Tab-separated table of C-alpha atoms in Angstrom:
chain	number	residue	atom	x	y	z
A	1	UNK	CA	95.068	191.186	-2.194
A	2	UNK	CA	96.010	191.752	-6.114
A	3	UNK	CA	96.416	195.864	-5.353
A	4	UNK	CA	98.453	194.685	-2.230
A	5	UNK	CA	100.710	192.449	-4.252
A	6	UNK	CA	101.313	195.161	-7.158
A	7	UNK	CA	102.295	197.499	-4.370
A	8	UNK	CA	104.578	195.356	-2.954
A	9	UNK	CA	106.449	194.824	-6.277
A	10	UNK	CA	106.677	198.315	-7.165
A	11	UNK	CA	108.193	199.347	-3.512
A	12	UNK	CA	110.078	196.021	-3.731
A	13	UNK	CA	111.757	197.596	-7.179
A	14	UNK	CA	111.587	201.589	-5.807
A	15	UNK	CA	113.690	199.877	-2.519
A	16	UNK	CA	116.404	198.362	-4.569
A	17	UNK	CA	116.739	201.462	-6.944
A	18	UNK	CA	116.933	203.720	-3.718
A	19	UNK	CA	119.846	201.271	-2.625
A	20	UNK	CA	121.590	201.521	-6.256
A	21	UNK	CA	121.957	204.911	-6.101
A	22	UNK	CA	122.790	204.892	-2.734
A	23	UNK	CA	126.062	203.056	-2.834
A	24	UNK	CA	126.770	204.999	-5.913
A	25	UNK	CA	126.945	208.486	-4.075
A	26	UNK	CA	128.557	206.907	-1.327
A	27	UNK	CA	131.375	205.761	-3.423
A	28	UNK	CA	131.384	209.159	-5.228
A	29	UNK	CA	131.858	210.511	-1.748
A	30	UNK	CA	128.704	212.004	-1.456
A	31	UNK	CA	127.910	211.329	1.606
A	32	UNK	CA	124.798	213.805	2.377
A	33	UNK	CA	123.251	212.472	-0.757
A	34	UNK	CA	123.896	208.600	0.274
A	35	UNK	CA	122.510	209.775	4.017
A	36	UNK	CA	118.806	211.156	2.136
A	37	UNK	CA	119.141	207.693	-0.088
A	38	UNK	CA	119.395	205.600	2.818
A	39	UNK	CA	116.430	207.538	5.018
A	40	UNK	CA	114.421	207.144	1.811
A	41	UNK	CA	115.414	203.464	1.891
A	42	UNK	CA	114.298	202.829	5.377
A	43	UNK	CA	111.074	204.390	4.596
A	44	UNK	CA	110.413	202.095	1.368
A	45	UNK	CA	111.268	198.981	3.797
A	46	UNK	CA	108.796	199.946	6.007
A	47	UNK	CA	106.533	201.119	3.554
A	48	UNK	CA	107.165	197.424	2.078
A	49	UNK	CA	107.084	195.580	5.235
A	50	UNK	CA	103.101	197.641	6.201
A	51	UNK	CA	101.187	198.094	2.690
A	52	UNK	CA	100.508	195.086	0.967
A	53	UNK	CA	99.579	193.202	4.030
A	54	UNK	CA	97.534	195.985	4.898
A	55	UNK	CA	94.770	195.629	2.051
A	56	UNK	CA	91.899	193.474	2.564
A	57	UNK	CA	89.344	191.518	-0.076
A	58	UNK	CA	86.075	190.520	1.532
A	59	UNK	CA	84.137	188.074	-1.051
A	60	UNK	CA	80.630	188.752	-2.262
A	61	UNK	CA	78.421	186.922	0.690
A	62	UNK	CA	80.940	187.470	3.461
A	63	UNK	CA	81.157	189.884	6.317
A	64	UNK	CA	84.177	190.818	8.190
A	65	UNK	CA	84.381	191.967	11.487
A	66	UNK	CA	87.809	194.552	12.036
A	67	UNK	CA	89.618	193.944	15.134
A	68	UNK	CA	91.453	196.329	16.494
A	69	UNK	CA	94.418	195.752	18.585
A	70	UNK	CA	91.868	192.447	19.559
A	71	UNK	CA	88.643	194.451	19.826
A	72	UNK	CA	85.751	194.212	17.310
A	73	UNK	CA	85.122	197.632	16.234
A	74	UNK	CA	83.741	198.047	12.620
A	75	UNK	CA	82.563	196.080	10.053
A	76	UNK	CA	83.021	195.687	6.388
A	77	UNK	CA	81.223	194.171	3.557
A	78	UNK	CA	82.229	192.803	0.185
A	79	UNK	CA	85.074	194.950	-1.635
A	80	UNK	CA	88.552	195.999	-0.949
A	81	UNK	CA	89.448	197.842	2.076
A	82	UNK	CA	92.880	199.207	3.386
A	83	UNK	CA	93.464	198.451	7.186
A	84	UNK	CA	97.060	198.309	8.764
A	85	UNK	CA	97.548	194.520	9.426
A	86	UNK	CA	99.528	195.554	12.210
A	87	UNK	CA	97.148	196.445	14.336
A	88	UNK	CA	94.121	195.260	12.537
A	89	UNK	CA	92.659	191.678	11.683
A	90	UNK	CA	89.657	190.830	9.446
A	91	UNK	CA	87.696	188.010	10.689
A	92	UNK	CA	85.699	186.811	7.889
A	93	UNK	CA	82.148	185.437	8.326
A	94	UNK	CA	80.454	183.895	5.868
A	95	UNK	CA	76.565	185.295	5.606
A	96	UNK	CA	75.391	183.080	2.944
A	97	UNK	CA	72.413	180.514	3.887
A	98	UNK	CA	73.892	177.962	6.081
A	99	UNK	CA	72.908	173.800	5.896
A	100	UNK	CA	73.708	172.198	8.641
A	101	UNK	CA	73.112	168.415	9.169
A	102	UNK	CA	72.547	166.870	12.575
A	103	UNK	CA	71.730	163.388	13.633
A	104	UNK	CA	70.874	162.535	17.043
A	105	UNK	CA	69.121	159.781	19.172
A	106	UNK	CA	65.309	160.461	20.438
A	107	UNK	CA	62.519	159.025	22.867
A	108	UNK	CA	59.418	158.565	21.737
A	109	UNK	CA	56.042	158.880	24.945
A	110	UNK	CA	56.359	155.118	25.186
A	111	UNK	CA	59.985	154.717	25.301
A	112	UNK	CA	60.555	153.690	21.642
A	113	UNK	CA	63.903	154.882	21.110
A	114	UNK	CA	64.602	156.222	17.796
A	115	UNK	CA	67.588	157.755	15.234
A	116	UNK	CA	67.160	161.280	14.090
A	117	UNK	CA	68.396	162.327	11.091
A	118	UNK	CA	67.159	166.423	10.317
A	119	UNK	CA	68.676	169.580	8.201
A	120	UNK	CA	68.443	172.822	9.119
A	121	UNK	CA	69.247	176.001	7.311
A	122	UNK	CA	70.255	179.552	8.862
A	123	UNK	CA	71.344	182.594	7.858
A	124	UNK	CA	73.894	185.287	10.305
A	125	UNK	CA	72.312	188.730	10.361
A	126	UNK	CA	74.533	191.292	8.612
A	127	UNK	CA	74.176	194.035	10.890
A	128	UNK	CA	75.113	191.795	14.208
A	129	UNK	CA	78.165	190.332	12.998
A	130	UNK	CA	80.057	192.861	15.509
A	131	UNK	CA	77.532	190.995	18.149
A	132	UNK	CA	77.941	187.624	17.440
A	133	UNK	CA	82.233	188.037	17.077
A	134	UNK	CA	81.949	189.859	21.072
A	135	UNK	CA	79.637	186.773	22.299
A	136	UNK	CA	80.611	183.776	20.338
A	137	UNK	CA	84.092	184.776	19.054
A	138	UNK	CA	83.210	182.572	16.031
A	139	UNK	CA	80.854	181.649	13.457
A	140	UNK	CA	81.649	177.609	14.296
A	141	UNK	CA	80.744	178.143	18.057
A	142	UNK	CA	77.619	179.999	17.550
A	143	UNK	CA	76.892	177.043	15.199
A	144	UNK	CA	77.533	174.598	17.835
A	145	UNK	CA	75.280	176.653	20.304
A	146	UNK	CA	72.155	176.604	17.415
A	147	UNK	CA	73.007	172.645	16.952
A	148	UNK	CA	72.561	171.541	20.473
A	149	UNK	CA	69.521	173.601	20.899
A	150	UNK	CA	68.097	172.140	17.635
A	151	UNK	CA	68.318	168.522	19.260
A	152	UNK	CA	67.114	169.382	22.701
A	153	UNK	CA	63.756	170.969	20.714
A	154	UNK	CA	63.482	168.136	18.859
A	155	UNK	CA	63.634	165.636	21.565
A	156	UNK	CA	61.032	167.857	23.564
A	157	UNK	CA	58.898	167.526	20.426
A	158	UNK	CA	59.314	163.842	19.726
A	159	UNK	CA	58.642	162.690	22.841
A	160	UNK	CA	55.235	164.223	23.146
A	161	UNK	CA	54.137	161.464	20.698
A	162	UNK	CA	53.626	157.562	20.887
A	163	UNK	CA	55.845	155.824	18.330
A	164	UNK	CA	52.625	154.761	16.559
A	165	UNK	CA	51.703	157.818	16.018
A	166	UNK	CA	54.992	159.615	14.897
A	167	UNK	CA	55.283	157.138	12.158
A	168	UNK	CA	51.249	157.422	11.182
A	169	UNK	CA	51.843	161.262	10.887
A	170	UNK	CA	55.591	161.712	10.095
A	171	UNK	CA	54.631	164.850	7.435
A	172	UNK	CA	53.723	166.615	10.745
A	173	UNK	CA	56.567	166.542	12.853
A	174	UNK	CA	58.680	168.589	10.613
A	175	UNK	CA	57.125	171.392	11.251
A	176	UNK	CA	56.487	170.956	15.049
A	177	UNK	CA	59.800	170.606	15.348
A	178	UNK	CA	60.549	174.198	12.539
A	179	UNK	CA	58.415	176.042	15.240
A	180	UNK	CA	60.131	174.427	17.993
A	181	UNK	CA	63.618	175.557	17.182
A	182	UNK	CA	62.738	179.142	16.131
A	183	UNK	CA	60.877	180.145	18.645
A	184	UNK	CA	64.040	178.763	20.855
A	185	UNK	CA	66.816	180.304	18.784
A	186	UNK	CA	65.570	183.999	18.880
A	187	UNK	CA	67.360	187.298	18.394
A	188	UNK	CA	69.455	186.938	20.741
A	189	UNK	CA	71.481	184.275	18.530
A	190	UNK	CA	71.548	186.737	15.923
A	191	UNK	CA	70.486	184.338	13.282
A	192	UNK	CA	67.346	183.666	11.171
A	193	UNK	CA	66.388	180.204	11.235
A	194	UNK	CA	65.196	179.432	7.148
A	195	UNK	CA	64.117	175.628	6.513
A	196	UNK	CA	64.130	172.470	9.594
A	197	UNK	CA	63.603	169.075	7.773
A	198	UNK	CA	63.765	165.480	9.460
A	199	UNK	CA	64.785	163.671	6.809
A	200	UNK	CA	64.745	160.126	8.589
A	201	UNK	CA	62.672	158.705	11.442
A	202	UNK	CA	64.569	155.305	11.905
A	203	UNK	CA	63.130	153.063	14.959
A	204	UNK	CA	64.563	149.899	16.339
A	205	UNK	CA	64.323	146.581	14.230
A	206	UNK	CA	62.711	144.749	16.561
A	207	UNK	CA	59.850	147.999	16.710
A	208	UNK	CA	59.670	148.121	13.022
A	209	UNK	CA	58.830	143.996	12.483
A	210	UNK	CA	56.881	144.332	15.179
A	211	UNK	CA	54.875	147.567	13.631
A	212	UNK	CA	54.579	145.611	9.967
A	213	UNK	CA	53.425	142.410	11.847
A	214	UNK	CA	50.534	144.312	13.350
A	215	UNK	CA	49.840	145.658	10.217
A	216	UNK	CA	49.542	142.417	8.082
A	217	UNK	CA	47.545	141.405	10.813
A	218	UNK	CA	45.184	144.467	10.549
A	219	UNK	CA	45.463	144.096	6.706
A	220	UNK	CA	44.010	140.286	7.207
A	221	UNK	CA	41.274	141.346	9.649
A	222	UNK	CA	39.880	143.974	7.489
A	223	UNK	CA	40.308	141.945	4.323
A	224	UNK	CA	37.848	139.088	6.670
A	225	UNK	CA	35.397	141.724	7.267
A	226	UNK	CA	35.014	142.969	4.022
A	227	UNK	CA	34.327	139.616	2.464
A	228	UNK	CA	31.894	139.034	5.148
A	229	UNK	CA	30.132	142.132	4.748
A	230	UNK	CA	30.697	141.606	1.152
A	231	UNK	CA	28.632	137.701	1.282
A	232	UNK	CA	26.187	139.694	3.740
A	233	UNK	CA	25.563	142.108	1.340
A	234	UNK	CA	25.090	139.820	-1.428
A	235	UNK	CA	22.800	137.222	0.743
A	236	UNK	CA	20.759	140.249	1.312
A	237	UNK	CA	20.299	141.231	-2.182
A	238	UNK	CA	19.771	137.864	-3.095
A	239	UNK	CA	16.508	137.350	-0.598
A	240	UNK	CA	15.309	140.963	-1.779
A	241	UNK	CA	15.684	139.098	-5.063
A	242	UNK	CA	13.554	136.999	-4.426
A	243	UNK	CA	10.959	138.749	-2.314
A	244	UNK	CA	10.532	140.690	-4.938
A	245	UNK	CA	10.372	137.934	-7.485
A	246	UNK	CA	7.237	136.313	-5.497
A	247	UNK	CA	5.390	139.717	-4.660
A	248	UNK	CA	5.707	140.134	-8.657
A	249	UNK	CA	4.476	137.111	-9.358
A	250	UNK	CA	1.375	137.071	-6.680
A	251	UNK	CA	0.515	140.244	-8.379
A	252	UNK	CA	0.874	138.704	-11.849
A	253	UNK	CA	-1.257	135.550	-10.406
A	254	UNK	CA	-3.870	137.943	-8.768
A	255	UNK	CA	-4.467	140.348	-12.047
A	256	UNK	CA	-4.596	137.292	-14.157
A	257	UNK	CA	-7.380	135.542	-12.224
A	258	UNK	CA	-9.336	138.919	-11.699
A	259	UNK	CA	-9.087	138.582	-16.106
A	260	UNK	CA	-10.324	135.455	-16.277
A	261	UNK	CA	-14.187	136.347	-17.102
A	262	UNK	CA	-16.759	133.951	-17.858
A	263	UNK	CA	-16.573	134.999	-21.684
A	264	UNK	CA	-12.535	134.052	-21.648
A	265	UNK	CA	-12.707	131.042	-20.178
A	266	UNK	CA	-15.479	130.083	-22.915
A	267	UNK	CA	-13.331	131.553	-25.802
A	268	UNK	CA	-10.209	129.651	-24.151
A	269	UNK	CA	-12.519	126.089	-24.256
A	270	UNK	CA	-13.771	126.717	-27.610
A	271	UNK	CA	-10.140	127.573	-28.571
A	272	UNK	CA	-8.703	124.315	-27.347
A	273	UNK	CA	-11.698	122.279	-28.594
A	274	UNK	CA	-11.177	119.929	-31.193
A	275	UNK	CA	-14.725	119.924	-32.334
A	276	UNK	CA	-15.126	116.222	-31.894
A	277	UNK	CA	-17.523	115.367	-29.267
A	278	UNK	CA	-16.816	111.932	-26.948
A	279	UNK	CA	-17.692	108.483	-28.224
A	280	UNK	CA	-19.298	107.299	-24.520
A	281	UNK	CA	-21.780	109.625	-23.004
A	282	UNK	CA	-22.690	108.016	-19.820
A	283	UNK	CA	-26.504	108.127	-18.872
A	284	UNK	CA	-29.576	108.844	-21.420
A	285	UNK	CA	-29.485	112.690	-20.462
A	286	UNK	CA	-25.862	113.426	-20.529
A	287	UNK	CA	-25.136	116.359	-23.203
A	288	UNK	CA	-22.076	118.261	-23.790
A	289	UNK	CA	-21.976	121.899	-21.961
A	290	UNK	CA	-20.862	124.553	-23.534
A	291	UNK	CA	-19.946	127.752	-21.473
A	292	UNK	CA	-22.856	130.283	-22.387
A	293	UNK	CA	-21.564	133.873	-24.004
A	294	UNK	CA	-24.113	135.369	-20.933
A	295	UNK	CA	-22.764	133.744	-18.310
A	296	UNK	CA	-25.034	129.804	-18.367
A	297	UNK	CA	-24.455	126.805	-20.747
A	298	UNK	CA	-25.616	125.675	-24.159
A	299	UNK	CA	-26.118	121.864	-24.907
């Protein structure tokens, strides 16, 4: 466009020199020399009215598709290019990644209905530009085209699942629906389907209290059975507690009396003996025993 406005200047100042000098000679009476000045003049208009309009910038990312007298017939990528505008037109296409955000209503298997919020990126192929302008016409209605089948897959997808289960396992329906859509929008969209995200799952309020009251009640129940299991467990230690506490000490009892030998029970009684023997012995041949170091008694 810069080159096409410089040219347009200089033949805009070349034009009104030719004309100068023109009326000039025809006042001088030189009329063959005004005729060539006025030819030349003619050709400067239309060489004013044609070139400038007839270069063309296409931006670095974009793709234009040359139509000519109406028909797409070439293509041309980022640079300047010189085209008469009279009987061409650039349309421009823009072959950058595209985002495109769609929001939608869904079904879920058991007729929960549900808001659908999801992006989706795509990028135009290059080389099919000429394609898409004879089929589509237009970048915005192929868009539209790659929009509505987006939501149709993702419907299709969605409603293969219970409500319950779409929001237990939400990380998994983004990419069911990613392969969804690109195996629907093939080549013959002439696009290349990049990144499908559902941002937001949103259900119905009355679903969603419903949903949290379930789980508060599922939160309650298994906080119950824990504690249960929880005194269970510890009622069941307990008793092994004390199982093992009495087969300890009916081992303890049973050792000890298998140590208690004649010789230790004497040593025991002599141990705890003061030495002093009673005051009353009842009957003439009472005496006081004495366990024996062998096993009998000494008086």
């Amino acid at each position: 466009m810069a080159i096409g406005i410089i040219l347009g200047i200089v033949l805009i100042a070349c034009y009104a020199a030719v004309m100068a000098i023109t009326r000039n000679r025809f006042k001088n009476g030189q009329k063959s020399a005004g005729t060539l000045g006025v030819a030349a003049a003619v050709v400067l208009l239309f060489a004013l009215i044609l070139v400038p309009f007839s270069f063309h910038t296409v931006d670095t990312g974009e793709v234009a598709v040359v139509k000519h007298l109406g028909e797409a017939k070439e293509v041309r990528t980022a640079g300047t290019h010189f085209d008469l505008w009279v009987t061409n037109v650039y349309q421009t296409y823009d072959a950058k990644v595209q985002n495109v955000d769609i929001a939608t209503a869904a079904y879920s298997s058991d007729a929960q209905t549900m808001d659908i919020q999801m992006t989706l990126q795509y990028q135009i192929m290059s080389d099919k530009v000429i394609d898409i302008a004879r089929q589509y016409g237009s970048l915005e209605l192929l868009q539209n085209r790659i929009e509505s089948i987006s939501i149709e897959k993702t419907k299709a997808v969605l409603s293969a699942h219970k409500a319950m289960d779409i929001i237990a396992d939400r990380a998994a329906m983004s990419p069911a629906v990613e392969t969804a859509i690109k195996n629907a929008i093939g080549d013959e969209y002439f696009v290349n389907v990049t990144t499908v995200v559902l941002t937001n799952i949103d259900f119905s309020d009355a679903f969603e209290s419903a949903v949290e009251e379930k789980m508060i009640a599922e939160q309650k129940q298994l906080k119950a059975e824990y504690e249960n299991q929880t005194k269970i467990a510890q009622a069941e230690a307990d008793a092994k507690a004390k199982v093992v506490a009495a087969e300890a000490e009916a081992k303890a009892n049973e050792l000890l009396e298998k140590s208690l030998t004649d010789k230790i029970l004497r040593e025991k009684y002599i141990e705890k003996w003061d030495g002093v023997l009673p005051s009353t012995v009842a009957g003439e041949s009472a005496a006081v025993m004495i366990p024996a170091a062998g096993g009998g008694s000494e008086e």
